[in-house]
Amino acid sequence: MSTESEVAAGSGAERSVRNHEPEIATGSRAERNVRLGQRLAARVARAEGDVPPPPVQGTLRRTIGLTMEAEGCEAPVGGRCDVVALDGRRIETEVVGFAGERLYLMPVGEMRGIVPNARVVPVAAVRDVRVGDELLGRVLDGSGNPIDDGPALCCTERVPLFGAPINPLKRRPIDEPLDVGVRSINALLPLGRGQRLGLFAGSGVGKSQLLGMMTRYTDADVIVVGLIGERGREVKEFVDLALGAEGLSRSVVVATPADDTPLMRMQGAWLSCAVAEYFRNQGKHVLLLMDSLTRFAQAQREIALAIGEPPATKGYPPSVFARLPQLVERAGNGAAGQGSITGIYTVLAEGDDQNDPVVDASRAILDGHVVLARELADTGLYPAVDVESSVSRAMQAIAGHEQKELITRFRQVYSTYRQNLDLIAVGAYQKGSDARVDEAVALWPRIIEFLRQRQDESVDYDSSVAALAELLNRPANPGGTPAADGDGS
C-alpha cells in the first residue's frame, strides 16, 4: 500500500512540475526582454549624449622611465587617468599618445608604488583651474594648489587651462609705451603694453637679475610669474628679494622647479597663462614673466622622445616648435574692453649660441628680444644689454620721431666703437684718423655709465629718454609724435 501511494504521489508531483514549466519559462522570457529593453534604452541614451558612458578600466602593461603603457581602456589625448598603486593611492597621469590599443601615460607627480597589471581608471574631468582675486599674493604649484603657508583657496570661478585664442583681427594694436624701470631698455628698446619680449642669454649672464628689476619696476596692475624648470632655491629668493612684500601683494607666482615631472613643468606654464588671461579679461594690465621658455621646450622634448617621436633639430622633436607659439600667443592685448598681457620670457642660449634651435624659434615668434652678452658681463657691466643684437619690433608704433633719431645715432656710435675696439685696445688707432671713431672714443665712458644700472635703482621712461638726449647732446622730447620713417626693426 505504501509503495502504491508513493508512486501515486510521485506521479502527481511530476504532473504539477509539468503544468508549471510553461509559466516559469514564460516568466524568464519576460524578464529577459525587460532587461534587454533597459540595456537598449541605455545605449540609445548614451548615443544621443544624454548619459555619459561609464569608464572602462584598463591594465598597466609596461613602464619605461616616466612613460607608462595601458591596455583595455579608452581616453583621449590630453585626458586624465588614475593608476591605482599597490597601497591603494591613485596616481594622476595624462594621456600623451597611443599606439593601436595601447595608451601612453605620463605621471603628473610622483610614480612610486606602481606595480605590474595595476588598474588604470579613466577620469572624466574638465581641465580647468581656480581663479579669482584670492590668488593675489599666493605661490602655487603646477596644479594650482598653494605651496605657501597661507590659508586654503576659496576661489569660486574656474577657467579652462587651455583658453581659446583671441581672433587676431580683434586684438588691439600695440600703441602705448610701457615703463619697465630699466634705463637702457626704456631709451633704446622701448616696449609697448601687450608686447611679447624675450631675454636671450647664456647661463650666469644676469637674466634673472634683469627679470627681477623689471618685475619690481614695471607699471602693471597684476604680475603673474611662472618659474618653470629652474632651481628650487630661486623660488624663495625671487619671492622675497625680487618681489618683496609689496610686489607679492599684486602678484601670483606659479613654481614648478626642475625636480618636477616634465608634465608638471609644462602645466605650470599653461597655468600661468590661464591666470594672466583671467585678469586680462577683467580689464587689468598684466605683466606675465616666464623663466624660462627653454625649460618649457625641454619638458616637451622629454615627453615627445619618451613616446617615440623622432628628434629633428639638436634633439628637439617637431612638436616642441609647435608648442612654443601656442604658449606665446596667449599673451598680448585683448579685444576692446579687455586689458593686456605683456609677456617677458627668458630664453637660455646653451653655450652662448644665439642660433640654438629654441633661441632661433623664439626670436621668430616674439615681438622683440634683449640679448645679454657674456663679454659685457665679464667687464662688470650690469645689465649686460648688447644693444647691437637687441631689437624691439614695437618701437615704430610707440616711440616719437626724436627718440628714434636718438636711438639711431646711439647705435651708430656704439657700433663704431665696437668695430674698432681691437685697434683702440692695442693703441694702434691714431686720434684724428676718423671723426666717427674719435666721437665714439670720447663718448664711450659716458655710454658705459648710461648702460650700467644698480638693481635697486629705477629710472622711468621720460627720464631714460632725457638721459639719452643728454648723452648725445640733444634736447629730449620723448612724447613726440611717431614718425613714419626711421630705422626698421
CSV table of C-alpha atoms in Angstrom, one decimal, residues 105-357:
chain,number,residue,atom,x,y,z
A,105,LEU,CA,50.6,57.8,-20.0
A,106,MET,CA,52.9,60.3,-18.2
A,107,PRO,CA,52.6,60.9,-14.4
A,108,VAL,CA,51.7,64.4,-13.2
A,109,GLY,CA,53.5,63.8,-9.9
A,110,GLU,CA,55.5,61.0,-8.1
A,111,MET,CA,55.0,57.5,-9.5
A,112,ARG,CA,56.3,55.4,-6.6
A,113,GLY,CA,54.2,52.3,-5.7
A,114,ILE,CA,53.1,51.4,-9.3
A,115,VAL,CA,53.1,47.6,-9.9
A,116,PRO,CA,52.6,45.4,-13.0
A,117,ASN,CA,49.0,45.0,-14.1
A,118,ALA,CA,47.8,47.9,-11.9
A,119,ARG,CA,44.3,49.2,-12.6
A,120,VAL,CA,44.1,52.2,-14.9
A,121,VAL,CA,40.9,54.2,-14.4
A,122,PRO,CA,40.0,57.0,-16.9
A,123,VAL,CA,38.8,60.2,-15.3
A,124,ALA,CA,36.1,62.3,-17.0
A,125,ALA,CA,37.4,65.6,-15.6
A,126,VAL,CA,37.4,69.1,-17.2
A,127,ARG,CA,40.8,70.7,-17.5
A,128,ASP,CA,40.1,73.9,-15.7
A,129,VAL,CA,41.8,76.0,-12.9
A,130,ARG,CA,40.5,78.0,-10.0
A,131,VAL,CA,40.9,81.8,-10.4
A,132,GLY,CA,39.9,84.9,-8.5
A,133,ASP,CA,41.4,87.8,-6.6
A,134,GLU,CA,42.2,85.3,-3.8
A,135,LEU,CA,45.2,84.2,-5.9
A,136,LEU,CA,47.0,87.6,-5.4
A,137,GLY,CA,49.8,87.2,-3.0
A,138,ARG,CA,49.9,83.4,-3.3
A,139,VAL,CA,52.5,80.9,-4.5
A,140,LEU,CA,51.1,77.9,-6.4
A,141,ASP,CA,52.3,74.6,-7.8
A,142,GLY,CA,51.6,73.5,-11.4
A,143,SER,CA,48.2,72.1,-10.3
A,144,GLY,CA,47.1,75.4,-8.8
A,145,ASN,CA,47.5,74.3,-5.2
A,146,PRO,CA,49.1,76.7,-2.8
A,147,ILE,CA,52.6,75.8,-1.5
A,148,ASP,CA,53.0,78.8,0.8
A,149,ASP,CA,51.8,79.0,4.4
A,150,GLY,CA,48.6,80.9,3.5
A,151,PRO,CA,45.0,79.7,4.1
A,152,ALA,CA,43.2,77.3,1.7
A,153,LEU,CA,42.0,78.9,-1.5
A,154,CYS,CA,38.3,79.7,-1.7
A,155,CYS,CA,38.1,80.6,-5.4
A,156,THR,CA,34.6,80.1,-6.9
A,157,GLU,CA,35.4,80.9,-10.6
A,158,ARG,CA,37.0,78.5,-12.9
A,159,VAL,CA,38.6,79.0,-16.4
A,160,PRO,CA,39.9,76.4,-18.9
A,161,LEU,CA,43.5,75.5,-18.6
A,162,PHE,CA,43.9,75.9,-22.4
A,163,GLY,CA,42.0,79.1,-23.2
A,164,ALA,CA,40.5,79.8,-26.6
A,165,PRO,CA,42.8,82.1,-28.6
A,166,ILE,CA,41.7,85.6,-29.4
A,167,ASN,CA,40.7,86.4,-33.0
A,168,PRO,CA,43.8,88.2,-34.4
A,169,LEU,CA,41.6,90.8,-36.1
A,170,LYS,CA,40.0,91.7,-32.7
A,171,ARG,CA,43.3,92.3,-30.8
A,172,ARG,CA,44.0,95.9,-30.1
A,173,PRO,CA,47.3,97.2,-31.6
A,174,ILE,CA,50.4,97.9,-29.5
A,175,ASP,CA,50.5,101.7,-29.3
A,176,GLU,CA,51.1,102.6,-25.7
A,177,PRO,CA,54.7,102.7,-24.3
A,178,LEU,CA,55.4,100.6,-21.2
A,179,ASP,CA,57.7,101.8,-18.4
A,180,VAL,CA,59.9,98.9,-17.2
A,181,GLY,CA,62.2,101.0,-15.0
A,182,VAL,CA,65.4,100.0,-16.8
A,183,ARG,CA,67.1,102.9,-18.5
A,184,SER,CA,68.8,101.1,-21.4
A,185,ILE,CA,65.5,99.3,-22.4
A,186,ASN,CA,63.2,102.3,-21.9
A,187,ALA,CA,65.5,104.6,-24.0
A,188,LEU,CA,67.0,102.2,-26.6
A,189,LEU,CA,64.5,99.3,-26.9
A,190,PRO,CA,61.1,100.9,-25.9
A,191,LEU,CA,58.4,98.3,-25.1
A,192,GLY,CA,54.7,98.6,-25.7
A,193,ARG,CA,51.9,97.4,-23.5
A,194,GLY,CA,50.9,94.0,-24.7
A,195,GLN,CA,54.2,93.2,-26.3
A,196,ARG,CA,56.0,89.8,-26.1
A,197,LEU,CA,59.7,90.2,-25.3
A,198,GLY,CA,62.5,87.6,-25.0
A,199,LEU,CA,65.6,87.9,-22.7
A,200,PHE,CA,68.3,85.9,-24.5
A,201,ALA,CA,71.4,84.9,-22.7
A,202,GLY,CA,73.7,82.1,-21.7
A,203,SER,CA,73.9,80.8,-18.1
A,204,GLY,CA,75.1,83.2,-15.4
A,205,VAL,CA,74.9,86.3,-17.5
A,206,GLY,CA,72.2,88.0,-15.5
A,207,LYS,CA,68.8,87.0,-16.9
A,208,SER,CA,67.2,86.5,-13.5
A,209,GLN,CA,68.7,89.7,-12.2
A,210,LEU,CA,67.2,91.8,-15.1
A,211,LEU,CA,63.9,89.9,-14.8
A,212,GLY,CA,63.8,90.8,-11.1
A,213,MET,CA,64.4,94.5,-11.9
A,214,MET,CA,61.6,94.5,-14.5
A,215,THR,CA,59.3,92.7,-12.0
A,216,ARG,CA,59.7,95.4,-9.4
A,217,TYR,CA,59.6,98.5,-11.6
A,218,THR,CA,57.2,97.7,-14.5
A,219,ASP,CA,53.9,99.6,-14.4
A,220,ALA,CA,51.3,96.9,-14.2
A,221,ASP,CA,48.1,96.1,-12.3
A,222,VAL,CA,48.8,92.4,-11.8
A,223,ILE,CA,52.0,90.4,-12.1
A,224,VAL,CA,52.0,86.7,-12.9
A,225,VAL,CA,55.3,84.9,-12.5
A,226,GLY,CA,55.9,81.4,-13.9
A,227,LEU,CA,59.1,79.9,-12.6
A,228,ILE,CA,59.4,76.9,-14.9
A,229,GLY,CA,62.1,74.3,-14.5
A,230,GLU,CA,64.6,76.5,-12.7
A,231,ARG,CA,66.5,75.8,-9.4
A,232,GLY,CA,64.2,75.3,-6.4
A,233,ARG,CA,66.2,77.7,-4.2
A,234,GLU,CA,65.4,80.5,-6.7
A,235,VAL,CA,61.7,80.4,-5.9
A,236,LYS,CA,62.0,81.8,-2.4
A,237,GLU,CA,64.8,84.2,-3.5
A,238,PHE,CA,62.5,85.6,-6.2
A,239,VAL,CA,59.5,85.9,-3.9
A,240,ASP,CA,61.5,87.5,-1.0
A,241,LEU,CA,64.0,89.6,-2.9
A,242,ALA,CA,62.7,90.4,-6.4
A,243,LEU,CA,59.0,90.8,-5.4
A,244,GLY,CA,59.1,91.7,-1.7
A,245,ALA,CA,56.0,92.1,0.4
A,246,GLU,CA,54.7,95.0,-1.7
A,247,GLY,CA,55.2,93.3,-5.0
A,248,LEU,CA,53.8,90.0,-3.9
A,249,SER,CA,50.6,91.6,-2.8
A,250,ARG,CA,49.7,92.2,-6.5
A,251,SER,CA,51.4,89.0,-7.9
A,252,VAL,CA,50.6,85.4,-8.5
A,253,VAL,CA,53.6,83.0,-8.5
A,254,VAL,CA,53.5,79.6,-10.2
A,255,ALA,CA,56.5,77.5,-9.3
A,256,THR,CA,57.4,74.2,-10.9
A,257,PRO,CA,61.1,73.6,-10.1
A,258,ALA,CA,63.5,71.4,-12.1
A,259,ASP,CA,62.8,68.3,-10.0
A,260,ASP,CA,59.1,68.3,-11.0
A,261,THR,CA,58.0,65.9,-13.8
A,262,PRO,CA,58.1,67.3,-17.3
A,263,LEU,CA,54.3,67.2,-17.5
A,264,MET,CA,54.0,69.3,-14.3
A,265,ARG,CA,56.6,71.8,-15.6
A,266,MET,CA,54.5,72.3,-18.8
A,267,GLN,CA,51.3,72.5,-16.8
A,268,GLY,CA,52.9,75.3,-14.7
A,269,ALA,CA,53.4,77.3,-17.9
A,270,TRP,CA,49.9,76.8,-19.1
A,271,LEU,CA,48.5,77.7,-15.6
A,272,SER,CA,50.5,80.9,-15.6
A,273,CYS,CA,48.9,81.9,-19.0
A,274,ALA,CA,45.4,80.9,-17.8
A,275,VAL,CA,45.7,83.1,-14.6
A,276,ALA,CA,47.0,86.0,-16.7
A,277,GLU,CA,44.2,85.7,-19.2
A,278,TYR,CA,41.6,85.8,-16.4
A,279,PHE,CA,42.9,89.1,-15.1
A,280,ARG,CA,43.2,90.5,-18.6
A,281,ASN,CA,39.6,89.7,-19.2
A,282,GLN,CA,38.8,91.7,-16.1
A,283,GLY,CA,40.2,94.8,-17.9
A,284,LYS,CA,43.6,94.8,-16.0
A,285,HIS,CA,47.1,95.3,-17.4
A,286,VAL,CA,49.0,92.1,-16.6
A,287,LEU,CA,52.8,91.6,-16.6
A,288,LEU,CA,53.5,87.9,-17.4
A,289,LEU,CA,57.1,86.8,-16.5
A,290,MET,CA,58.2,83.3,-17.5
A,291,ASP,CA,61.5,81.9,-16.5
A,292,SER,CA,62.2,80.1,-18.7
A,293,LEU,CA,60.8,79.3,-22.2
A,294,THR,CA,63.7,77.0,-22.8
A,295,ARG,CA,62.8,74.7,-19.8
A,296,PHE,CA,59.2,74.5,-21.2
A,297,ALA,CA,60.7,73.4,-24.5
A,298,GLN,CA,62.9,70.9,-22.8
A,299,ALA,CA,60.0,69.4,-20.9
A,300,GLN,CA,58.1,68.9,-24.2
A,301,ARG,CA,61.2,67.3,-25.7
A,302,GLU,CA,61.4,64.8,-22.8
A,303,ILE,CA,57.7,63.8,-23.3
A,304,ALA,CA,57.9,63.6,-27.1
A,305,LEU,CA,61.1,61.5,-27.1
A,306,ALA,CA,59.7,59.2,-24.4
A,307,ILE,CA,56.7,58.2,-26.6
A,308,GLY,CA,58.8,57.7,-29.7
A,309,GLU,CA,58.6,61.0,-31.6
A,310,PRO,CA,61.8,61.2,-33.8
A,311,PRO,CA,64.2,64.1,-33.0
A,312,ALA,CA,64.7,66.8,-35.5
A,313,THR,CA,67.0,69.8,-34.8
A,314,LYS,CA,69.5,69.3,-32.0
A,315,GLY,CA,67.4,66.6,-30.4
A,316,TYR,CA,64.2,68.7,-30.4
A,317,PRO,CA,61.2,66.9,-32.0
A,318,PRO,CA,58.9,68.9,-34.3
A,319,SER,CA,56.1,69.1,-31.6
A,320,VAL,CA,58.4,71.4,-29.5
A,321,PHE,CA,58.3,74.1,-32.2
A,322,ALA,CA,54.5,73.7,-32.4
A,323,ARG,CA,54.0,74.2,-28.7
A,324,LEU,CA,56.1,77.4,-28.4
A,325,PRO,CA,53.8,79.6,-30.4
A,326,GLN,CA,50.7,78.1,-28.7
A,327,LEU,CA,52.1,79.3,-25.4
A,328,VAL,CA,53.4,82.7,-26.5
A,329,GLU,CA,50.3,83.7,-28.5
A,330,ARG,CA,48.2,83.6,-25.3
A,331,ALA,CA,49.8,86.8,-24.2
A,332,GLY,CA,49.2,90.2,-25.9
A,333,ASN,CA,46.5,92.8,-26.0
A,334,GLY,CA,42.9,91.7,-25.6
A,335,ALA,CA,39.9,92.7,-27.5
A,336,ALA,CA,38.0,96.0,-27.0
A,337,GLY,CA,37.1,96.4,-23.3
A,338,GLN,CA,39.7,93.9,-22.1
A,339,GLY,CA,43.1,94.6,-20.6
A,340,SER,CA,46.5,93.4,-21.8
A,341,ILE,CA,49.2,90.8,-21.1
A,342,THR,CA,52.8,92.0,-21.6
A,343,GLY,CA,54.9,88.8,-21.8
A,344,ILE,CA,58.6,88.7,-20.9
A,345,TYR,CA,60.2,85.3,-21.4
A,346,THR,CA,63.8,84.3,-20.6
A,347,VAL,CA,65.4,82.1,-23.2
A,348,LEU,CA,68.6,80.2,-22.3
A,349,ALA,CA,71.2,80.2,-25.1
A,350,GLU,CA,73.0,77.0,-24.5
A,351,GLY,CA,76.8,77.5,-24.9
A,352,ASP,CA,76.0,81.2,-25.7
A,353,ASP,CA,74.8,80.1,-29.1
A,354,GLN,CA,72.4,82.6,-30.4
A,355,ASN,CA,71.5,80.2,-33.2
A,356,ASP,CA,70.3,77.5,-30.8
A,357,PRO,CA,67.0,76.0,-32.1
